[in-house]
Amino acid sequence: MSRRLVDLARDLGIDPENRAYVPYGHDFAKIDTVAAGEGSAHGNLVVVSAVTPTPLGEGKTVTSISLGMGLSRIGEPALACLRQPSLGPVFGAKGGGAGGGKAQVVPADRINLGGTGDGQAVGAAHNLLAAMLDAHLRHGNPLKVDPARIAFSRVTPVNDGSLRKVITGLGGPLNGVPRESFFEINEASEVMAILALARDRGDLRKRLGNIVLGPDQGGAPVRAEQLGAAGAMSVLLRDALYPTLARTSEGTPVLLHAGPFANIAHGNSSLIATRWALTRSPWVVTECGFGSDLGLEKFVHIKARLGNLRPACVVVVCTVRALKVHAGLAKAVLGKPLDQAVLTEDVSAVEKGAANLRHHLRIATNFGPPVVVALNRFPTDTDAEIAVVEGIAREFGAGFAVHTGFADGGAGAEDLARAVVKAARPTDLRYQYEGTGPLAARLESLAKNVYGATGIELAPAARTRLAQLEKWGLGELQLCVAKTHLATTHDPADGGLPKPFVLPVRDILVRAGAGFATVLTGELTTLPALGARPNAVDMDLDPATGAAIGL
């Protein structure tokens, strides 16, 4: 039976009667990390990444959860730091982000539907700033903001592609100043990135004030602080600043906090949660979004660089089915059964698709920490196919383990846990681009050293933005590249096999509060749209029990 949340809190050195423990019903509690105290870090940080996923996902969250449970089962107490799931994929196509099978954070329905409300707080804070900006324009615009060049969006929690480009302020002077605007999904919000990177209340407040809304009519940046908005935004985020304590299906502790997507944001749970967890648990497992070219790269260059983190191990999740899809054997499509060819033994297809695994092992090993390949095993995987994956792991000097966490929970991840303990060694990271210097040069280093590109190509809009950043003294922001998660290149149609390519940069978004510049590549959007039959169609509420159906 799952242990009580108050018992997990005590294991982490928190007295539930202390103000550091803020209960949200029976299933969650906020941990005020300031009141709890941080102490000195002594835990081993395990960072879970993956190969290029198919649209179905390859079980990275399942692996992270089952690894945490597996470590605890072999006598190595662990705490997982995960992102708060997004409502976009929950109601869209991919589904929730609380794990699955016997490796879940529970109750999964409440977690997938917003948990303690952090996502709603992020959206409210973001949209408050947008509303205050438009009110400023309507009431005379004393800051002389240029309405035609405002670069700050509004956000929505769901996939509503019709809001990507909008015109606001129609209907006369009482309704505002007409102007072009745009929406992004909550997880692409700069406020979400700030929540994930802030160190404390003071840092949160400072970062919110540094948000750049766009230029004034003289070309100088206008910031949220000048509007007087940052204080009220920080009030809205007061509770959201602290991580949520939850538990897995086997009763091991989990901290849920922040939820930036890795293909359009920086793809990692909060720095506050991770740093605090390392002071309370011998093992801390944290998950990066999508493949090592996205979530892991941003973990290293943004989160770890800012937080001075030293990972002890990187886990690269792989599936046989993903390698077969990358080999071109068949396509994986959300909402449709897998092609029978993917479910039939084909060693040669695995060997061909393994070029993708090699690509990600090159990326992961170049960052420095020891690497373990975790094969998330499906029932149709054969020993011969698994042997191919193990051979490639050994080729790179990486550890290897098969896990069946979805079917068997922590018991199915004990071998993986032992492989991680054997490999772990806190290691200084090898960054693949400099933290300072001209942004374009650093971006080219990232494209070549991580993505394997031959270079970059800047569109006119990107060149204009670079010049603007230099003029504003922001040319040394860190990089956060928005790139498809479905290919090793910028184009999802290219698939998972590495190939020579030039990375096209169509624009750069200023995220001065977060401390990075978002680099837009390809045709990637920061607001997904719903498909013809989204998951929401199959959801309902049981009138007898009040339970959610179809999540």
Coordinates of C-alpha atoms in Angstrom, one line a residue:
M1 CA 0.0 0.0 0.0
S2 CA 1.2 3.5 -0.9
R3 CA 2.7 5.4 2.1
R4 CA 1.1 8.5 3.4
L5 CA 2.4 11.8 2.1
V6 CA 3.2 13.1 5.6
D7 CA 5.5 10.0 6.1
L8 CA 7.4 10.8 2.9
A9 CA 7.8 14.4 4.1
R10 CA 9.3 13.1 7.4
D11 CA 11.7 10.9 5.3
L12 CA 12.9 14.2 3.6
G13 CA 13.4 15.9 7.0
I14 CA 10.2 17.9 7.0
D15 CA 7.9 18.1 10.0
P16 CA 4.4 18.1 8.6
E17 CA 3.4 20.4 11.5
N18 CA 6.0 23.0 10.3
R19 CA 5.0 25.8 7.9
A20 CA 7.4 24.3 5.3
Y21 CA 4.7 21.7 4.6
V22 CA 1.6 23.1 3.0
P23 CA -1.0 20.4 2.4
Y24 CA -3.3 20.4 -0.7
G25 CA -5.8 17.8 0.3
H26 CA -4.7 14.2 0.8
D27 CA -2.6 13.8 -2.4
F28 CA -0.3 16.8 -2.6
A29 CA 1.6 19.2 -0.5
K30 CA 3.6 22.3 -1.4
I31 CA 7.1 22.4 0.1
D32 CA 8.3 25.8 1.1
T33 CA 12.0 25.2 0.4
V34 CA 13.0 28.5 2.1
A35 CA 11.2 27.5 5.4
A36 CA 12.4 23.9 5.1
G37 CA 16.0 25.1 4.6
E38 CA 18.4 24.0 1.8
G39 CA 21.5 22.7 3.5
S40 CA 24.4 21.2 1.6
A41 CA 24.0 19.1 -1.5
H42 CA 25.1 15.5 -1.1
G43 CA 22.9 13.5 -3.5
N44 CA 23.8 11.9 -6.8
L45 CA 21.9 13.6 -9.7
V46 CA 20.7 11.2 -12.4
V47 CA 19.5 12.9 -15.6
V48 CA 17.1 10.9 -17.9
S49 CA 17.2 11.7 -21.6
A50 CA 16.4 9.7 -24.7
V51 CA 16.8 8.9 -28.4
T52 CA 14.7 10.8 -30.9
P53 CA 11.1 9.8 -29.9
T54 CA 8.3 8.7 -32.2
P55 CA 5.1 10.7 -31.9
L56 CA 4.0 8.0 -29.4
G57 CA 6.8 8.8 -27.0
E58 CA 9.3 6.1 -25.8
G59 CA 8.5 6.0 -22.1
K60 CA 11.0 8.5 -20.7
T61 CA 8.7 9.5 -17.8
V62 CA 7.9 5.8 -17.1
T63 CA 11.6 5.1 -17.0
S64 CA 12.3 8.0 -14.7
I65 CA 9.5 7.0 -12.3
S66 CA 10.4 3.3 -12.4
L67 CA 14.1 4.1 -11.9
G68 CA 13.3 6.0 -8.8
M69 CA 11.2 3.1 -7.5
G70 CA 13.9 0.6 -8.5
L71 CA 16.6 2.5 -6.7
S72 CA 14.5 2.5 -3.5
R73 CA 13.9 -1.2 -3.8
I74 CA 17.6 -2.0 -3.9
G75 CA 18.3 0.1 -0.8
E76 CA 19.2 3.4 -2.5
P77 CA 16.5 5.9 -1.5
A78 CA 15.6 8.1 -4.4
L79 CA 13.5 11.3 -5.0
A80 CA 12.3 12.1 -8.6
C81 CA 12.0 15.7 -9.8
L82 CA 9.6 15.8 -12.7
R83 CA 7.8 18.5 -14.7
Q84 CA 4.1 19.3 -14.2
P85 CA 2.2 17.8 -17.1
S86 CA 0.6 20.1 -19.6
L87 CA -3.1 20.3 -20.5
G88 CA -2.2 20.7 -24.2
P89 CA -1.2 17.1 -24.9
V90 CA -3.7 15.7 -22.2
F91 CA -6.6 17.0 -24.3
G92 CA -4.8 16.9 -27.6
A93 CA -3.1 13.7 -28.9
K94 CA -0.1 12.5 -26.9
G95 CA -1.8 12.3 -23.5
G96 CA -0.7 12.9 -20.0
G97 CA 2.7 13.1 -18.4
A98 CA 2.3 11.2 -15.1
G99 CA 3.8 7.9 -16.4
G100 CA 1.8 4.8 -17.0
G101 CA 1.1 1.2 -16.1
K102 CA 2.7 0.3 -12.8
A103 CA 5.1 3.3 -13.0
Q104 CA 2.9 6.4 -12.3
V105 CA 2.8 9.4 -10.1
V106 CA -0.6 9.2 -8.4
P107 CA -3.4 10.2 -8.6
A108 CA -2.5 10.5 -12.3
D109 CA -5.8 12.1 -13.3
R110 CA -5.4 15.0 -10.8
I111 CA -1.8 15.5 -11.8
N112 CA -2.6 15.5 -15.5
L113 CA -5.4 18.0 -14.9
G114 CA -3.3 20.6 -13.2
G115 CA -2.3 19.3 -9.8
T116 CA -1.9 22.3 -7.4
G117 CA -2.6 24.9 -10.1
D118 CA 0.9 26.1 -10.9
G119 CA 0.2 26.1 -14.7
Q120 CA -2.9 28.3 -14.1
A121 CA -0.8 30.7 -12.0
V122 CA 1.8 31.0 -14.7
G123 CA -0.9 31.7 -17.3
A124 CA -2.6 34.3 -15.0
A125 CA 0.7 36.1 -14.4
H126 CA 1.7 36.1 -18.0
N127 CA -1.8 37.4 -19.2
L128 CA -1.8 40.0 -16.4
L129 CA 1.3 41.5 -17.9
A130 CA -0.2 41.4 -21.4
A131 CA -3.4 43.1 -20.1
M132 CA -1.4 45.8 -18.3
L133 CA 0.5 46.5 -21.5
D134 CA -2.6 47.0 -23.5
A135 CA -4.1 49.1 -20.7
H136 CA -1.0 51.2 -20.9
L137 CA -1.5 51.7 -24.6
R138 CA -5.1 52.6 -24.2
H139 CA -4.4 55.2 -21.5
G140 CA -2.0 57.4 -23.5
N141 CA 1.1 55.2 -23.7
P142 CA 3.4 57.4 -21.6
L143 CA 6.3 54.9 -22.1
K144 CA 6.0 55.4 -25.9
V145 CA 5.8 51.6 -26.5
D146 CA 5.8 50.9 -30.3
P147 CA 2.5 48.9 -30.8
A148 CA 3.7 47.5 -34.1
R149 CA 6.8 45.9 -32.6
I150 CA 5.5 44.4 -29.3
A151 CA 7.0 41.0 -28.9
F152 CA 5.1 39.8 -25.9
S153 CA 2.3 37.2 -26.4
R154 CA -0.7 36.0 -24.5
V155 CA -0.9 32.4 -23.5
T156 CA -3.5 29.6 -23.3
P157 CA -3.3 26.3 -21.5
V158 CA -4.8 24.2 -24.4
N159 CA -3.9 23.5 -28.0
D160 CA -5.8 26.3 -29.8
G161 CA -4.0 26.9 -33.1
S162 CA -6.6 29.4 -34.2
L163 CA -5.0 31.9 -31.8
R164 CA -1.5 31.8 -33.2
K165 CA -2.0 35.1 -35.0
V166 CA -4.7 37.5 -33.8
I167 CA -5.7 41.2 -33.9
T168 CA -6.6 42.7 -30.5
G169 CA -8.3 46.0 -29.5
L170 CA -11.0 46.0 -32.2
G171 CA -14.3 47.8 -31.6
G172 CA -13.4 51.4 -30.8
P173 CA -11.2 53.3 -28.3
L174 CA -12.9 51.8 -25.3
N175 CA -11.6 48.4 -26.3
G176 CA -8.0 49.4 -26.8
V177 CA -5.5 50.1 -29.5
P178 CA -5.9 47.7 -32.5
R179 CA -2.7 45.7 -33.1
E180 CA -1.4 42.4 -34.3
S181 CA -0.6 39.9 -31.5
F182 CA -0.2 36.2 -30.9
F183 CA -0.8 33.4 -28.4
E184 CA 1.6 30.7 -27.2
I185 CA 0.9 27.7 -25.0
N186 CA 1.5 28.1 -21.3
E187 CA 4.6 25.9 -21.4
A188 CA 6.2 28.3 -24.0
S189 CA 5.6 31.3 -21.7
E190 CA 8.7 33.2 -20.5
V191 CA 7.0 33.2 -17.1
M192 CA 7.1 29.4 -17.1
A193 CA 10.8 29.5 -17.9
I194 CA 11.4 32.0 -15.1
L195 CA 9.5 29.8 -12.6
A196 CA 11.7 26.9 -13.6
L197 CA 15.0 28.9 -13.3
A198 CA 14.4 31.2 -10.4
R199 CA 16.4 30.5 -7.2
D200 CA 14.2 32.2 -4.7
R201 CA 11.5 34.9 -4.3
G202 CA 13.9 37.8 -4.9
D203 CA 15.3 36.2 -8.0
L204 CA 11.8 35.5 -9.3
R205 CA 10.8 39.1 -8.8
K206 CA 13.9 40.4 -10.5
R207 CA 13.5 38.1 -13.5
L208 CA 9.8 39.1 -13.9
G209 CA 10.8 42.7 -14.0
N210 CA 13.4 42.0 -16.7
I211 CA 10.9 40.7 -19.2
V212 CA 11.3 42.7 -22.4
L213 CA 7.9 43.6 -24.0
G214 CA 9.3 45.2 -27.1
P215 CA 11.0 48.5 -28.1
D216 CA 9.7 52.0 -27.5
Q217 CA 9.5 54.5 -30.4
G218 CA 13.1 55.3 -29.9
G219 CA 14.3 51.7 -30.2
A220 CA 15.0 51.1 -26.5
P221 CA 13.7 48.0 -24.7
V222 CA 10.6 48.4 -22.5
R223 CA 10.5 46.0 -19.5
A224 CA 7.8 44.7 -17.3
E225 CA 9.3 46.6 -14.4
Q226 CA 8.6 49.9 -16.2
L227 CA 4.9 49.0 -16.3
G228 CA 4.8 48.2 -12.6
A229 CA 3.6 44.7 -13.3
A230 CA 6.3 42.5 -11.8
G231 CA 5.2 42.8 -8.2
A232 CA 1.6 41.7 -8.9
M233 CA 2.9 38.9 -11.1
S234 CA 5.1 37.6 -8.3
V235 CA 2.1 37.7 -6.0
L236 CA 0.2 35.4 -8.4
L237 CA 3.2 33.1 -8.4
R238 CA 3.8 33.1 -4.7
D239 CA 2.6 29.5 -4.1
A240 CA 3.7 28.3 -7.6
L241 CA 7.3 29.1 -6.8
Y242 CA 7.5 26.0 -4.6
P243 CA 7.5 22.4 -5.7
T244 CA 4.7 20.0 -5.1
L245 CA 5.4 16.8 -3.1
A246 CA 3.6 13.7 -4.6
R247 CA 4.2 10.0 -4.6
T248 CA 4.6 7.2 -7.1
S249 CA 2.4 4.1 -7.4
E250 CA 4.8 2.4 -5.0
G251 CA 5.0 5.2 -2.5
T252 CA 8.3 6.8 -3.4
P253 CA 8.5 10.6 -3.2
V254 CA 8.3 12.9 -6.3
L255 CA 8.6 16.6 -6.6
L256 CA 6.6 18.1 -9.4
H257 CA 7.5 21.6 -10.5
A258 CA 7.3 23.7 -13.7
G259 CA 6.6 22.3 -17.1
P260 CA 8.4 24.0 -20.1
F261 CA 8.4 21.9 -23.3
A262 CA 11.8 21.0 -24.6
N263 CA 11.0 21.6 -28.3
I264 CA 9.9 25.2 -27.7
A265 CA 11.3 26.0 -24.3
H266 CA 14.0 24.6 -22.0
G267 CA 12.4 21.3 -21.1
N268 CA 13.4 20.8 -17.5
S269 CA 11.8 20.8 -14.1
S270 CA 12.7 23.6 -11.7
L271 CA 16.1 24.5 -10.4
I272 CA 14.6 25.1 -7.0
A273 CA 13.2 21.5 -6.8
T274 CA 16.4 19.9 -8.1
R275 CA 18.8 21.8 -5.8
W276 CA 16.7 21.2 -2.7
A277 CA 16.2 17.5 -3.5
L278 CA 20.0 17.0 -3.7
T279 CA 20.1 18.2 0.0
R280 CA 17.5 15.6 1.1
S281 CA 18.0 12.4 -0.9
P282 CA 21.0 10.2 -1.8
W283 CA 19.6 9.8 -5.3
V284 CA 17.7 12.4 -7.3
V285 CA 16.3 11.4 -10.7
T286 CA 15.3 14.2 -13.0
E287 CA 13.9 14.0 -16.5
C288 CA 14.7 16.2 -19.6
G289 CA 12.2 16.6 -22.3
F290 CA 12.4 14.7 -25.6
G291 CA 15.9 13.6 -26.9
S292 CA 19.4 14.5 -25.8
D293 CA 19.6 17.1 -28.5
L294 CA 16.7 19.0 -26.8
G295 CA 16.1 18.5 -23.1
L296 CA 19.6 17.2 -22.2
E297 CA 21.3 19.9 -24.2
K298 CA 19.2 22.6 -22.4
F299 CA 19.7 21.0 -19.0
V300 CA 23.5 21.3 -19.5
H301 CA 23.7 24.7 -21.0
I302 CA 20.9 26.5 -19.2
K303 CA 19.8 24.8 -16.0
A304 CA 23.1 23.1 -14.9
R305 CA 25.2 26.1 -16.0
L306 CA 23.0 28.5 -14.0
G307 CA 22.7 26.1 -11.0
N308 CA 26.2 24.7 -11.0
L309 CA 24.9 21.2 -11.1
R310 CA 27.2 18.1 -11.5
P311 CA 25.3 15.1 -12.8
A312 CA 26.5 11.7 -11.6
C313 CA 24.9 9.8 -14.6
V314 CA 23.0 10.4 -17.8
V315 CA 20.4 7.7 -18.7
V316 CA 19.5 7.5 -22.4
V317 CA 16.1 5.8 -22.9
C318 CA 15.8 3.7 -26.1
T319 CA 13.1 1.5 -27.5
V320 CA 13.4 -1.1 -30.3
R321 CA 10.3 0.3 -31.9
A322 CA 11.7 3.8 -32.2
L323 CA 14.8 2.5 -33.9
K324 CA 12.6 0.5 -36.4
V325 CA 10.6 3.7 -37.1
H326 CA 13.7 5.7 -37.6
A327 CA 15.0 3.1 -40.0
G328 CA 11.9 3.8 -42.2
L329 CA 10.3 0.4 -41.5
A330 CA 6.9 2.1 -40.8
K331 CA 5.5 5.3 -39.4
A332 CA 4.1 5.7 -35.9
V333 CA 1.0 7.8 -35.8
L334 CA -0.9 9.0 -32.7
G335 CA -4.3 7.4 -32.4
K336 CA -3.5 4.6 -34.8
P337 CA -2.3 1.0 -34.1
L338 CA 1.4 0.3 -34.8
D339 CA 2.2 -1.2 -38.1
Q340 CA 2.6 -4.9 -37.8
A341 CA 6.1 -4.6 -39.3
V342 CA 7.3 -2.8 -36.1
L343 CA 6.0 -5.6 -34.0
T344 CA 7.8 -8.3 -35.9
E345 CA 11.5 -9.2 -35.4
D346 CA 13.7 -7.4 -37.8
V347 CA 17.3 -7.2 -36.6
S348 CA 18.5 -5.4 -39.8
A349 CA 16.0 -2.6 -39.2
V350 CA 17.2 -2.2 -35.7
E351 CA 20.8 -2.0 -36.9
K352 CA 19.9 0.6 -39.5
G353 CA 17.8 2.7 -37.0
A354 CA 20.6 2.4 -34.4
A355 CA 22.3 5.3 -36.2
N356 CA 19.9 7.4 -34.1
L357 CA 21.1 5.8 -30.9
R358 CA 24.7 6.4 -31.9
H359 CA 23.8 10.1 -32.5
H360 CA 22.4 10.6 -29.1
L361 CA 25.2 8.6 -27.4
R362 CA 27.7 10.9 -29.1
I363 CA 25.8 13.9 -27.7
A364 CA 25.4 12.5 -24.2
T365 CA 29.0 11.2 -23.8
N366 CA 30.4 14.5 -25.1
F367 CA 28.9 16.2 -22.1
G368 CA 31.1 14.2 -19.7
P369 CA 29.1 12.2 -17.2
P370 CA 28.9 8.4 -17.3
V371 CA 26.0 7.2 -19.5
V372 CA 23.7 4.2 -19.2
V373 CA 21.4 3.1 -22.0
A374 CA 18.0 2.1 -20.6
L375 CA 16.0 -0.2 -23.0
N376 CA 12.3 0.3 -22.3
R377 CA 11.2 -3.2 -23.3
F378 CA 8.0 -3.9 -25.1
P379 CA 6.5 -7.5 -25.2
T380 CA 7.3 -7.9 -28.9
D381 CA 11.1 -7.1 -28.5
T382 CA 13.3 -10.1 -29.2
D383 CA 16.6 -11.0 -27.6
A384 CA 18.4 -10.6 -30.9
E385 CA 17.0 -7.0 -31.3
I386 CA 17.9 -6.1 -27.7
A387 CA 21.5 -7.5 -28.3
V388 CA 21.9 -4.9 -31.1
V389 CA 21.1 -2.1 -28.7
E390 CA 23.4 -3.5 -26.0
G391 CA 26.2 -3.8 -28.4
I392 CA 26.0 -0.1 -29.4
A393 CA 25.9 0.9 -25.8
R394 CA 29.1 -1.1 -25.1
E395 CA 30.6 0.5 -28.2
F396 CA 30.4 3.9 -26.5
G397 CA 31.6 2.6 -23.2
A398 CA 28.1 3.1 -21.7
G399 CA 26.3 0.9 -19.2
F400 CA 23.2 -1.0 -20.4
A401 CA 20.1 -2.4 -18.8
V402 CA 16.7 -3.6 -19.9
H403 CA 13.7 -2.4 -17.8
T404 CA 10.0 -3.4 -17.7
G405 CA 8.8 -0.6 -15.4
F406 CA 5.5 -0.2 -17.2
A407 CA 4.5 -3.8 -16.6
D408 CA 6.4 -4.5 -13.4
G409 CA 6.9 -1.2 -11.6
G410 CA 10.1 -0.8 -9.5
A411 CA 10.8 -4.6 -9.7
G412 CA 11.2 -4.2 -13.4
A413 CA 13.8 -1.5 -13.0
E414 CA 16.1 -3.0 -10.4
D415 CA 18.7 -4.0 -13.0
L416 CA 18.6 -0.4 -14.4
A417 CA 19.0 0.9 -10.8
R418 CA 22.1 -1.3 -10.3
A419 CA 23.6 -0.1 -13.6
V420 CA 23.1 3.5 -12.6
V421 CA 24.6 3.0 -9.1
K422 CA 27.6 1.2 -10.7
A423 CA 28.2 3.9 -13.3
A424 CA 27.5 7.0 -11.2
R425 CA 30.3 9.5 -10.6
P426 CA 29.6 13.3 -10.0
T427 CA 31.2 14.9 -13.0
D428 CA 32.0 18.4 -14.2
L429 CA 30.1 19.1 -17.4
R430 CA 31.8 19.8 -20.8
Y431 CA 29.8 22.6 -22.3
Q432 CA 29.5 22.5 -26.1
Y433 CA 29.4 26.2 -26.6
E434 CA 30.8 29.2 -24.6
G435 CA 28.7 31.0 -22.0
T436 CA 29.7 34.3 -23.4
G437 CA 30.6 35.8 -26.7
P438 CA 28.7 36.7 -29.9
L439 CA 25.4 34.9 -30.0
A440 CA 25.6 33.8 -33.6
A441 CA 29.1 32.2 -33.1
R442 CA 27.8 30.4 -30.0
L443 CA 24.7 29.2 -31.9
E444 CA 26.9 27.9 -34.7
S445 CA 29.0 25.9 -32.2
L446 CA 25.8 24.4 -30.7
A447 CA 24.5 23.5 -34.1
K448 CA 27.8 21.8 -35.1
N449 CA 28.8 20.2 -31.8
V450 CA 25.4 18.9 -30.7
Y451 CA 23.1 18.7 -33.7
G452 CA 25.8 17.6 -36.1
A453 CA 24.9 20.5 -38.5
T454 CA 27.4 21.8 -41.0
G455 CA 26.5 25.4 -40.0
I456 CA 23.6 27.9 -39.6
E457 CA 21.7 30.1 -42.0
L458 CA 20.2 33.3 -40.5
A459 CA 17.0 34.7 -42.1
P460 CA 16.8 38.5 -42.4
A461 CA 14.4 38.7 -39.4
A462 CA 17.0 36.7 -37.3
R463 CA 19.8 39.1 -38.4
T464 CA 17.7 42.1 -37.4
R465 CA 16.9 40.6 -34.0
L466 CA 20.6 39.8 -33.4
A467 CA 21.5 43.5 -34.1
Q468 CA 18.7 44.6 -31.7
L469 CA 20.0 42.2 -29.0
E470 CA 23.6 43.6 -29.4
K471 CA 22.2 47.2 -29.2
W472 CA 20.3 46.4 -26.0
G473 CA 23.3 44.8 -24.4
L474 CA 21.7 41.3 -24.5
G475 CA 24.0 39.7 -27.0
E476 CA 25.3 37.2 -24.5
L477 CA 22.0 35.6 -23.4
Q478 CA 22.1 31.9 -23.3
L479 CA 20.6 29.9 -26.2
C480 CA 17.3 28.1 -26.1
V481 CA 16.7 26.5 -29.5
A482 CA 13.1 25.7 -30.6
K483 CA 13.6 22.6 -32.8
T484 CA 11.4 19.7 -33.7
H485 CA 11.7 16.7 -31.4
L486 CA 10.8 14.2 -34.2
A487 CA 14.1 14.4 -36.2
T488 CA 17.8 15.0 -35.7
T489 CA 17.5 18.0 -38.0
H490 CA 15.1 21.0 -37.9
D491 CA 12.6 19.3 -40.2
P492 CA 10.3 16.6 -38.8
A493 CA 10.1 15.0 -42.3
D494 CA 13.8 14.2 -42.2
G495 CA 13.2 11.5 -39.6
G496 CA 15.6 10.1 -37.0
L497 CA 18.6 9.2 -39.1
P498 CA 21.4 11.8 -38.9
K499 CA 22.2 13.6 -42.1
P500 CA 24.3 16.6 -43.2
F501 CA 22.2 19.8 -42.9
V502 CA 22.4 23.5 -42.3
L503 CA 20.3 24.8 -39.4
P504 CA 18.0 27.6 -40.6
V505 CA 17.2 30.3 -38.1
R506 CA 14.1 32.2 -39.0
D507 CA 13.8 34.5 -35.9
I508 CA 15.0 35.0 -32.3
L509 CA 12.7 35.8 -29.4
V510 CA 14.1 37.9 -26.5
R511 CA 13.6 36.2 -23.1
A512 CA 15.7 38.5 -21.0
G513 CA 13.9 37.6 -17.7
A514 CA 14.6 33.9 -18.3
G515 CA 18.1 34.7 -19.3
F516 CA 18.1 33.2 -22.8
A517 CA 17.2 33.9 -26.4
T518 CA 14.7 31.5 -28.0
V519 CA 16.0 30.6 -31.4
L520 CA 13.2 29.6 -33.8
T521 CA 14.2 27.0 -36.4
G522 CA 12.2 25.4 -39.2
E523 CA 8.4 25.9 -39.1
L524 CA 8.0 24.9 -35.4
T525 CA 5.1 26.7 -33.7
T526 CA 4.9 27.7 -30.0
L527 CA 1.2 27.0 -29.9
P528 CA 0.1 23.5 -31.1
A529 CA -3.3 22.8 -32.6
L530 CA -5.9 20.0 -32.0
G531 CA -6.2 17.2 -34.5
A532 CA -9.4 15.9 -36.1
R533 CA -10.1 13.7 -33.1
P534 CA -8.4 14.9 -29.9
N535 CA -8.3 13.0 -26.7
A536 CA -10.9 15.4 -25.3
V537 CA -13.6 13.7 -27.4
D538 CA -13.3 10.5 -25.3
M539 CA -13.3 12.2 -21.9
D540 CA -16.2 12.5 -19.5
L541 CA -17.2 12.6 -15.9
D542 CA -18.7 9.6 -14.2
P543 CA -22.0 11.0 -12.8
A544 CA -22.1 8.4 -10.0
T545 CA -18.5 8.7 -8.7
G546 CA -17.3 12.0 -10.1
A547 CA -14.2 10.2 -11.5
A548 CA -12.7 11.3 -14.8
I549 CA -13.2 8.9 -17.6
G550 CA -11.0 8.5 -20.7
L551 CA -7.9 10.3 -19.4

